[in-house]
mmCIF file of C-alpha atoms in Angstrom:
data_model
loop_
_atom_site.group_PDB
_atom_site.id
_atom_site.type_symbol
_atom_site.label_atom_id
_atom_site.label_comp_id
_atom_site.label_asym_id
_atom_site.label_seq_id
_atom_site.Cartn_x
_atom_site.Cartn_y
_atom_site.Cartn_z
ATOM 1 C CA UNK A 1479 -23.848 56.348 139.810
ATOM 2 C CA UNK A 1480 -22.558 55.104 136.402
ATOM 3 C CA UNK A 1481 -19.731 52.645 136.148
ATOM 4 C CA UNK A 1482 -16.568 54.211 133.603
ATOM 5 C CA UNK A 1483 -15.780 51.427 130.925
ATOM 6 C CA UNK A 1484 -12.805 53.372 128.853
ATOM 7 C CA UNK A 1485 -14.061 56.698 127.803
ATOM 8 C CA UNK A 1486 -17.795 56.198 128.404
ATOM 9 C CA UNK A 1487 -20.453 55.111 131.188
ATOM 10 C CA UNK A 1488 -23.342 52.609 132.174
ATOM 11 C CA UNK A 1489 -25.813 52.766 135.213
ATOM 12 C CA UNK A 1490 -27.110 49.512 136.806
ATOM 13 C CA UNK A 1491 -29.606 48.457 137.198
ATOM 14 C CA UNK A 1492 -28.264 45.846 134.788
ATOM 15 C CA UNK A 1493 -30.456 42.453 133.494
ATOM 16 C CA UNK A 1494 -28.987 41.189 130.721
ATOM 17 C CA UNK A 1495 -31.956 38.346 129.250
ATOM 18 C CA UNK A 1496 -34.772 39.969 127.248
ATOM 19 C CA UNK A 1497 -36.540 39.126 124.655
ATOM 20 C CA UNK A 1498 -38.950 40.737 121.796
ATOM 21 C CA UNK A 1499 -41.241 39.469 119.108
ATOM 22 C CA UNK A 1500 -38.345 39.057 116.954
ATOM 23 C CA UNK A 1501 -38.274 35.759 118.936
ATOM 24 C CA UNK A 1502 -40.795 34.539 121.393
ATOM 25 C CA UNK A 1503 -41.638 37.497 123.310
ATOM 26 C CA UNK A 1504 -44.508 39.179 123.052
ATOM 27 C CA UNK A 1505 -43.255 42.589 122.465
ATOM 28 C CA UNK A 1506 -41.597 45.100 120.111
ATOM 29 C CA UNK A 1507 -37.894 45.628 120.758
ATOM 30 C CA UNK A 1508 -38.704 49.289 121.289
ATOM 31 C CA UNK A 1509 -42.078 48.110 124.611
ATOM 32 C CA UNK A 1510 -39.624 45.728 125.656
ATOM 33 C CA UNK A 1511 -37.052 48.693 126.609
ATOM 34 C CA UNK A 1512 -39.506 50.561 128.190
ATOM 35 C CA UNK A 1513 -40.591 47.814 130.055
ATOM 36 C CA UNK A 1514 -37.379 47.659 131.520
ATOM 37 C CA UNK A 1515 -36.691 51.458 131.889
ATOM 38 C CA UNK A 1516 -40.486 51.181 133.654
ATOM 39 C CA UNK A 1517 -38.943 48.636 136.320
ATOM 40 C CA UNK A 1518 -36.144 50.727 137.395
ATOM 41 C CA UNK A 1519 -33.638 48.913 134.798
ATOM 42 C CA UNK A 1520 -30.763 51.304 133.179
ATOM 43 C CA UNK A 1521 -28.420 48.469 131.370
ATOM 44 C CA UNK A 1522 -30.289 45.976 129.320
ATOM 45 C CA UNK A 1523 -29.236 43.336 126.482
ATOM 46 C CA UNK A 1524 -31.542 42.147 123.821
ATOM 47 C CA UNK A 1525 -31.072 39.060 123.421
ATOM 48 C CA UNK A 1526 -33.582 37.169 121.241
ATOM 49 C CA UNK A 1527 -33.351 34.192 120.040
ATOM 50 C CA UNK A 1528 -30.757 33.075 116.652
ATOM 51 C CA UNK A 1529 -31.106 36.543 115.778
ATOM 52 C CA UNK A 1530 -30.197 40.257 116.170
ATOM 53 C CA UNK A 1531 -33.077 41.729 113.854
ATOM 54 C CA UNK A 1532 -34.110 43.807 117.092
ATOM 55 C CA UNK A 1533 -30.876 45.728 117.940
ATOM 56 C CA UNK A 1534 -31.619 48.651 116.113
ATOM 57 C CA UNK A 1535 -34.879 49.518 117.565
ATOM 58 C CA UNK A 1536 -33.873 48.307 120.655
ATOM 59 C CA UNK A 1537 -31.002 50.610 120.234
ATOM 60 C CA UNK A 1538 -32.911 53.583 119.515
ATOM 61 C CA UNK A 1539 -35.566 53.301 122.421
ATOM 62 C CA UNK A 1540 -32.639 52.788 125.062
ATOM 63 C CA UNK A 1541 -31.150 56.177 123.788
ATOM 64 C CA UNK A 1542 -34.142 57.794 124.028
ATOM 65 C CA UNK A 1543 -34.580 56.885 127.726
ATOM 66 C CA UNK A 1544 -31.165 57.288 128.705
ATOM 67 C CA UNK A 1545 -30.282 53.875 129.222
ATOM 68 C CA UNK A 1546 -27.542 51.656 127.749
ATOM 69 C CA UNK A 1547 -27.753 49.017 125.526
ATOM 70 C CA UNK A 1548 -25.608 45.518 125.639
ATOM 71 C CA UNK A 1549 -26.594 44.094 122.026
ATOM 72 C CA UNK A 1550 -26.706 40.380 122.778
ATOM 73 C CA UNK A 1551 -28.307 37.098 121.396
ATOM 74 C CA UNK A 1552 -29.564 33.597 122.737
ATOM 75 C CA UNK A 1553 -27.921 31.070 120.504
ATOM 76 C CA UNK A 1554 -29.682 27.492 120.653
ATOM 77 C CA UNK A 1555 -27.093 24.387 121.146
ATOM 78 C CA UNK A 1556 -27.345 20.755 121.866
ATOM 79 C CA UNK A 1557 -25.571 18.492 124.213
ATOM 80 C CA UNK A 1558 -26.165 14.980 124.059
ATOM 81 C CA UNK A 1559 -30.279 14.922 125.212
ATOM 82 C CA UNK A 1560 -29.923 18.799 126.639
ATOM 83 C CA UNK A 1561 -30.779 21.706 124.754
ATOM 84 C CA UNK A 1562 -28.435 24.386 125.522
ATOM 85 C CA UNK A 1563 -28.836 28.081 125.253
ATOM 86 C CA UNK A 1564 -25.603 30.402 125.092
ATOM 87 C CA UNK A 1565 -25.932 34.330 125.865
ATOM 88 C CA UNK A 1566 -23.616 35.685 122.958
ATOM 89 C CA UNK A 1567 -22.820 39.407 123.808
ATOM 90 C CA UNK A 1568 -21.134 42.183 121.791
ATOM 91 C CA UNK A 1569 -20.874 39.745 118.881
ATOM 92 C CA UNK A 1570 -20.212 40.849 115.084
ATOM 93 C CA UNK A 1571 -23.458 39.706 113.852
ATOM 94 C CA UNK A 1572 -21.946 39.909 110.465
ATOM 95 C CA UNK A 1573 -19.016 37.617 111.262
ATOM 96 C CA UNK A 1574 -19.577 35.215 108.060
ATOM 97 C CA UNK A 1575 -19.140 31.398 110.020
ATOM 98 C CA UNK A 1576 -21.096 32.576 112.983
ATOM 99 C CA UNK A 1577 -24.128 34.318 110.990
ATOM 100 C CA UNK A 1578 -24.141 30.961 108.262
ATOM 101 C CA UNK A 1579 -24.619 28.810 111.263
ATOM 102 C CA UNK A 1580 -27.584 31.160 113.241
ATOM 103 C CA UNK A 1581 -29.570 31.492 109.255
ATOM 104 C CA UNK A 1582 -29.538 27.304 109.525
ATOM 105 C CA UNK A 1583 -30.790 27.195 112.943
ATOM 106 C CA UNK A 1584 -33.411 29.635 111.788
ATOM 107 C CA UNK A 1585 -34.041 27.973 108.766
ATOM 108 C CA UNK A 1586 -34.587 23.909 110.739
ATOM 109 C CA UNK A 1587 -36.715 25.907 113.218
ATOM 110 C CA UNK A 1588 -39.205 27.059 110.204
ATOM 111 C CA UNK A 1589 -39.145 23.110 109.173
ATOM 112 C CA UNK A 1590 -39.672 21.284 112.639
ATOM 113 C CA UNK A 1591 -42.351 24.455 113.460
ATOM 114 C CA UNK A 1592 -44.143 23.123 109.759
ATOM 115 C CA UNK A 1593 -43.669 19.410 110.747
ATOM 116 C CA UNK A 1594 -45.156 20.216 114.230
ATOM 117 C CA UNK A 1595 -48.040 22.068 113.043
ATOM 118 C CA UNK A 1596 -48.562 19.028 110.484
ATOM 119 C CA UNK A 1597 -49.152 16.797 113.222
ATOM 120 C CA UNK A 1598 -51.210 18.739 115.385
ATOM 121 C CA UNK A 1599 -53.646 19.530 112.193
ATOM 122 C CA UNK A 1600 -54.356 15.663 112.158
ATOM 123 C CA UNK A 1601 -56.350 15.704 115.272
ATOM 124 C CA UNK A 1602 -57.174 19.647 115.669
ATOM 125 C CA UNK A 1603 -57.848 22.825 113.752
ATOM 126 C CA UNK A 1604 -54.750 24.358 113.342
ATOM 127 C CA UNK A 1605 -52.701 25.640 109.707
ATOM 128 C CA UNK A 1606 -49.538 26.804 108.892
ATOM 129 C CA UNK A 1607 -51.220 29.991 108.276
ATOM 130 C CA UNK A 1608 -52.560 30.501 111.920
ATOM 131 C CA UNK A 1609 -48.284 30.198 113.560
ATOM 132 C CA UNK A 1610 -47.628 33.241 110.778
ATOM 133 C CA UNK A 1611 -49.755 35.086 111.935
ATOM 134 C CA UNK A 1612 -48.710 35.025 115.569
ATOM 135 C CA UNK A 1613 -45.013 35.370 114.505
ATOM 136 C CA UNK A 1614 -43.563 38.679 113.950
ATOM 137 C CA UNK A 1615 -41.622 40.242 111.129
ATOM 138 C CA UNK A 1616 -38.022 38.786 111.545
ATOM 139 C CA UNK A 1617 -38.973 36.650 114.062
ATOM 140 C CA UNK A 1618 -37.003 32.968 114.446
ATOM 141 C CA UNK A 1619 -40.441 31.071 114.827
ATOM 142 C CA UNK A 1620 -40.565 28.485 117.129
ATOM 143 C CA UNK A 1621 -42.667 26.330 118.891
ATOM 144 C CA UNK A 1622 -44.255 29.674 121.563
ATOM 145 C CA UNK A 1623 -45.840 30.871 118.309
ATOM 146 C CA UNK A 1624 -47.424 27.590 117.952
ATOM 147 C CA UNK A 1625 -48.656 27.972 121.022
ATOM 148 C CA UNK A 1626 -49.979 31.800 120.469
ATOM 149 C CA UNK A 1627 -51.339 29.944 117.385
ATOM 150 C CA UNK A 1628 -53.457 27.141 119.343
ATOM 151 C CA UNK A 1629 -54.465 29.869 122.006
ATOM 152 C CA UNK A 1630 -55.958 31.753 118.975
ATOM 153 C CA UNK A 1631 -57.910 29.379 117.809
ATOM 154 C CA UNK A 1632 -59.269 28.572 121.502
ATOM 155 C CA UNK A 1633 -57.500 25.283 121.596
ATOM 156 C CA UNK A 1634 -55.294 26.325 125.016
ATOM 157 C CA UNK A 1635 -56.246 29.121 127.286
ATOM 158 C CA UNK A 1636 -52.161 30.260 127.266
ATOM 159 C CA UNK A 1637 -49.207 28.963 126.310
ATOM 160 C CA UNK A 1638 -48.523 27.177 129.476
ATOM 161 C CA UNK A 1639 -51.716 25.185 129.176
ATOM 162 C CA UNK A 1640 -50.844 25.039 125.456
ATOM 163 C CA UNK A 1641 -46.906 23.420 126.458
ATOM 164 C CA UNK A 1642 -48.861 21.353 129.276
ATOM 165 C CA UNK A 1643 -51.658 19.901 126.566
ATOM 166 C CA UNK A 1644 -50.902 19.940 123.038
ATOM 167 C CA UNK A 1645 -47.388 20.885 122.417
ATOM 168 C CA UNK A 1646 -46.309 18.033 125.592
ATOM 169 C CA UNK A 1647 -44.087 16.067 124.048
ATOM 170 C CA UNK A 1648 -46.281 12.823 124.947
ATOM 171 C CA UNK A 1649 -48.932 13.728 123.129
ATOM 172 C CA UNK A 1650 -46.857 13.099 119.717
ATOM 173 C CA UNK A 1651 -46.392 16.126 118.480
ATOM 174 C CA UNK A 1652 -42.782 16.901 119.136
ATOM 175 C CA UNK A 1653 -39.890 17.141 116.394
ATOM 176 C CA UNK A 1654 -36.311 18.281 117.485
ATOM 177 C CA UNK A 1655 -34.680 21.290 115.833
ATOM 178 C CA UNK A 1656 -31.200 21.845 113.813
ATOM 179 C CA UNK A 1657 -28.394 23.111 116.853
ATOM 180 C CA UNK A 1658 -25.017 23.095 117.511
ATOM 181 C CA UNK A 1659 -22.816 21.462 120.082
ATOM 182 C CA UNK A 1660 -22.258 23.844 122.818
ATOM 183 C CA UNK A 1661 -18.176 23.809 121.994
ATOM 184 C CA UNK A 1662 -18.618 24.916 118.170
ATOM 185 C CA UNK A 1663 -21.489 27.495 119.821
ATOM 186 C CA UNK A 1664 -18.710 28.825 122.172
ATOM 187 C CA UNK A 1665 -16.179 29.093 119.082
ATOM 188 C CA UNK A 1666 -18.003 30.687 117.047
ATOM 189 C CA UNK A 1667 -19.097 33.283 119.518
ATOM 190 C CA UNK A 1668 -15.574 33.866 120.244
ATOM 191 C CA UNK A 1669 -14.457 34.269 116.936
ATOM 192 C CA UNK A 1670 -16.791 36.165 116.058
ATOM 193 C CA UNK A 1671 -15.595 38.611 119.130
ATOM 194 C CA UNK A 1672 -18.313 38.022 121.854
ATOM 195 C CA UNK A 1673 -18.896 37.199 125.156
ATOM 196 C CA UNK A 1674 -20.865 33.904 125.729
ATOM 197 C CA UNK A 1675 -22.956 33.126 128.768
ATOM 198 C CA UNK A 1676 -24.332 29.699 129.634
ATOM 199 C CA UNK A 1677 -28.015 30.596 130.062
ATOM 200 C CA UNK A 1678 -30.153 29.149 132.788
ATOM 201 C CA UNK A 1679 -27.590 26.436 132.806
ATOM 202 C CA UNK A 1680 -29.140 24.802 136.148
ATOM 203 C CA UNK A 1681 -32.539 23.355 135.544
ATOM 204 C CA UNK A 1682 -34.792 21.430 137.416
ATOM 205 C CA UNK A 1683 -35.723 18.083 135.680
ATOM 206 C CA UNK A 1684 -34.762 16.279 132.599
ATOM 207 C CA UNK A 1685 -33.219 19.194 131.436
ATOM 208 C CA UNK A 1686 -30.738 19.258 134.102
ATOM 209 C CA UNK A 1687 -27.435 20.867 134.019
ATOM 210 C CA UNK A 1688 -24.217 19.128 132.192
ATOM 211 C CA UNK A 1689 -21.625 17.821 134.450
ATOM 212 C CA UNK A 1690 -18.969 19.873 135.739
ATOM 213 C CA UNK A 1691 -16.211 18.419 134.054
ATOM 214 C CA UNK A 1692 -17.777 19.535 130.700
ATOM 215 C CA UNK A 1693 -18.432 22.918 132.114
ATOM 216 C CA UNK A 1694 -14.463 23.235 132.641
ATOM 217 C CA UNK A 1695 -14.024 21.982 129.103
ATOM 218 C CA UNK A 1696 -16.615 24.821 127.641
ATOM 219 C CA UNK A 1697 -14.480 27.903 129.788
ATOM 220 C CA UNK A 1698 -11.314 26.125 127.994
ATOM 221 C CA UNK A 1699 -12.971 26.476 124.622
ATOM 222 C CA UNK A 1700 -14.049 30.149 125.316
ATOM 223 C CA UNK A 1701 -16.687 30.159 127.493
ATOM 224 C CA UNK A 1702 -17.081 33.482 129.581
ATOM 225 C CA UNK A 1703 -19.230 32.779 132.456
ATOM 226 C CA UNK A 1704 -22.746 31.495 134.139
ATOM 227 C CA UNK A 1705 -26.389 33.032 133.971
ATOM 228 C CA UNK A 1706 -26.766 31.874 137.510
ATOM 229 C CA UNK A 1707 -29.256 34.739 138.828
ATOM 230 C CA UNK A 1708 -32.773 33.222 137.493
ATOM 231 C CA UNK A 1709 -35.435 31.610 138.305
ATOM 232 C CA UNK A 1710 -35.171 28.177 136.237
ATOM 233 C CA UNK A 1711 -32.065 27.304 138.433
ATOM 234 C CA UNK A 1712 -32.159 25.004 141.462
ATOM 235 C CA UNK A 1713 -30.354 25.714 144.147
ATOM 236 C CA UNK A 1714 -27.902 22.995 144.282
ATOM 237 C CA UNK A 1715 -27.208 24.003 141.241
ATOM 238 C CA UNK A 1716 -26.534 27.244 141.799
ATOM 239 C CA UNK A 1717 -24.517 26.337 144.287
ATOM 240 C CA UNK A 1718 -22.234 24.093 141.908
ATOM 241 C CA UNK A 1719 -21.861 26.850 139.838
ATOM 242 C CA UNK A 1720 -20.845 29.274 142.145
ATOM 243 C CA UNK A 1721 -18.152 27.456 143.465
ATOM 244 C CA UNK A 1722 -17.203 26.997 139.666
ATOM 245 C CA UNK A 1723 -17.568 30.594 139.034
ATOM 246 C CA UNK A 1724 -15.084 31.270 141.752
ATOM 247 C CA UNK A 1725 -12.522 28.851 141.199
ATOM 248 C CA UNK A 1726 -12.173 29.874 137.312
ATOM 249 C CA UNK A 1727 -12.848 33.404 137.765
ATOM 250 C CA UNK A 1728 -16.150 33.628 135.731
ATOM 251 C CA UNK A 1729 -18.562 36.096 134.721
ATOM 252 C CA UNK A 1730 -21.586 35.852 136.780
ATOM 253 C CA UNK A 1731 -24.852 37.283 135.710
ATOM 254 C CA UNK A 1732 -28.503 37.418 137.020
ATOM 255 C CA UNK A 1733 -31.528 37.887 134.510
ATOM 256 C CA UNK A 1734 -34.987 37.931 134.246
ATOM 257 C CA UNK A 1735 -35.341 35.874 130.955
ATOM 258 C CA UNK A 1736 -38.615 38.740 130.176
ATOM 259 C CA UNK A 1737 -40.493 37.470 127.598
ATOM 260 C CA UNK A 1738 -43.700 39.963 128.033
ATOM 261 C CA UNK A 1739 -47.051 38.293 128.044
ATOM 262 C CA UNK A 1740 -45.449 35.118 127.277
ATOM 263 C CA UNK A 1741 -44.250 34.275 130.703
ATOM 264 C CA UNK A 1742 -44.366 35.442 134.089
ATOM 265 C CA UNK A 1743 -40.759 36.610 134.780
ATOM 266 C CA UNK A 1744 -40.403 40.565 135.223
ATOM 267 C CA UNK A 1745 -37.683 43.057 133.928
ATOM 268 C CA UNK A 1746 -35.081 43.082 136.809
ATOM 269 C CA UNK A 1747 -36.397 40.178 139.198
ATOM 270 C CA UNK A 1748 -32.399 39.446 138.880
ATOM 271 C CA UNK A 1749 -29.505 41.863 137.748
ATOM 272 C CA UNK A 1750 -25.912 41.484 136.833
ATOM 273 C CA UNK A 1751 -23.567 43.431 138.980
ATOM 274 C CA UNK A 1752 -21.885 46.592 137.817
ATOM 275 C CA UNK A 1753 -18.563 44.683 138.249
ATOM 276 C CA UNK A 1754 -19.881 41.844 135.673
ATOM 277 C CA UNK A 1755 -20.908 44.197 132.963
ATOM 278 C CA UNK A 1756 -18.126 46.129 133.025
ATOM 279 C CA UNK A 1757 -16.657 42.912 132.093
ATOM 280 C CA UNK A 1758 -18.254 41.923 129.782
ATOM 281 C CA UNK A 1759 -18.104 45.314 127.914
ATOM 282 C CA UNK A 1760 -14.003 44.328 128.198
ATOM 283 C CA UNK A 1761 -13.876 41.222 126.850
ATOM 284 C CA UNK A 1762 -16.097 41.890 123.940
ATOM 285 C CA UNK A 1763 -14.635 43.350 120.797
ATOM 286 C CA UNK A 1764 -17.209 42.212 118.273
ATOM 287 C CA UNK A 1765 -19.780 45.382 118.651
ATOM 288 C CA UNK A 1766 -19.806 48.166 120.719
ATOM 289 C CA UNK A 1767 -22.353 48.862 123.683
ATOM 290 C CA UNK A 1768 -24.849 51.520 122.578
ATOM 291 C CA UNK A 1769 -24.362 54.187 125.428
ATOM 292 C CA UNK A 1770 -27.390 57.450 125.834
#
């Protein structure tokens, strides 16, 4: 049964958190989408990270299977200690303030990976020229290639014994990375005509969720709704943000965060509701869904 937005139609199945090897998946745009079509999924965004170098091929695969395509984008922010992510949908990726500041995050994450991989050389075998190779063309590198990188060289048997050894931050080896505030993220998204999402915005841990009175400040400044459907959340959280959702009329969304080989989570172990998509499709004016 699709779901009418305007003139054309979608089909849930919806999960709206992917991502290729033009981040830190582990997968062409084109495998990730039939990954998805494979697990019953008919609505998927890309949404890798600081970058949209996968929406074409992306695009092309979902036509080709008859599913629809929410072009999207995992923009990296920064709130006090936190590191923020922010689902940007139906964004113009050429919008000039909004692309200047996703070509500097990309550009700090190429220095911080080098300074990383510096450090880590002291004590084990590892070069610069073992993270390029496990990065793909277009890719934002980041610290899961390093990790690809260490499990190449037989120094971690994954990457989560590579992010629980080597890359821990107490063993030395950490450097932090260029990134916005979460505010100037939400701005620019909405200027630029998208739809922004507070990803996995419930943590367990030190990376635990900002207060609620700064989450009402981000929905003043533009912010759409909560990625509350996924598995990093706690359930108190959740719970907070549901009760926030409600009371400021919110997007809600449920993803699977897929990353191929390069985690566990599967295409559609949470979806987005027909009546959130459709939503989102409204609000954004930036880009257009790409519709079979």
């Amino acid at each position: 049964m699709g779901t009418s937005t305007g003139q054309r139609t979608f089909s849930g199945p919806s999960d709206l958190h992917l991502h290729s090897l033009r981040s830190d998946g582990t997968e062409p745009p084109s495998a990730v989408v039939q990954a998805a079509h494979r697990h019953g999924l008919r609505t998927i965004a890309l949404t890798d990270h600081d970058t949209t170098s996968g929406w074409a091929e992306a695009a092309e695969a979902s036509v080709s299977l008859g599913m629809t395509l929410i072009p999207g984008m995992e923009l990296s922010a920064r709130h006090e200690w936190r590191t923020v992510h922010l689902l940007a949908y139906l964004f113009d990726p050429e919008h000039p303030r909004l692309r200047a500041e996703m070509e500097r995050i990309r550009e700090d994450r190429v220095g911080r990976a080098e300074r990383i991989v510096r450090s880590i050389a002291r004590q084990h075998d590892l070069t610069w020229d073992d993270v390029v190779a496990q990065t793909g063309t277009g890719a934002t590198v980041g610290r899961p290639h390093i990790a690809d990188a260490l499990v190449a060289r037989g120094l971690a048997a994954d990457r989560a014994e590579a992010f629980a050894g080597i890359l821990h931050p107490s063993q030395g080896h950490f450097s932090p990375h260029y990134a916005p505030d979460p505010f100037t993220a939400v701005s620019l998204v909405v200027a630029a005509g998208g739809v922004p999402v507070l990803a996995h915005p419930s943590p367990s841990g030190r990376e635990r969720m900002m207060a609620p009175a700064v989450l009402r400040e981000l929905v003043a400044n533009g912010l759409a709704g909560f990625e509350i459907g996924h598995r990093e959340n706690t359930e108190d959280g959740k719970r907070v943000l549901r009760a926030l959702a409600a009371d400021l009329d919110l997007i809600v969304t449920g993803s699977s965060d897929y990353h191929g080989l390069g985690k566990p989570n599967q295409p559609g172990e949470n979806t987005t509701t027909d009546e959130m998509v459709a939503r989102i499709i409204a609000r954004g004016t930036g880009t257009a869904p790409v519709y079979a």
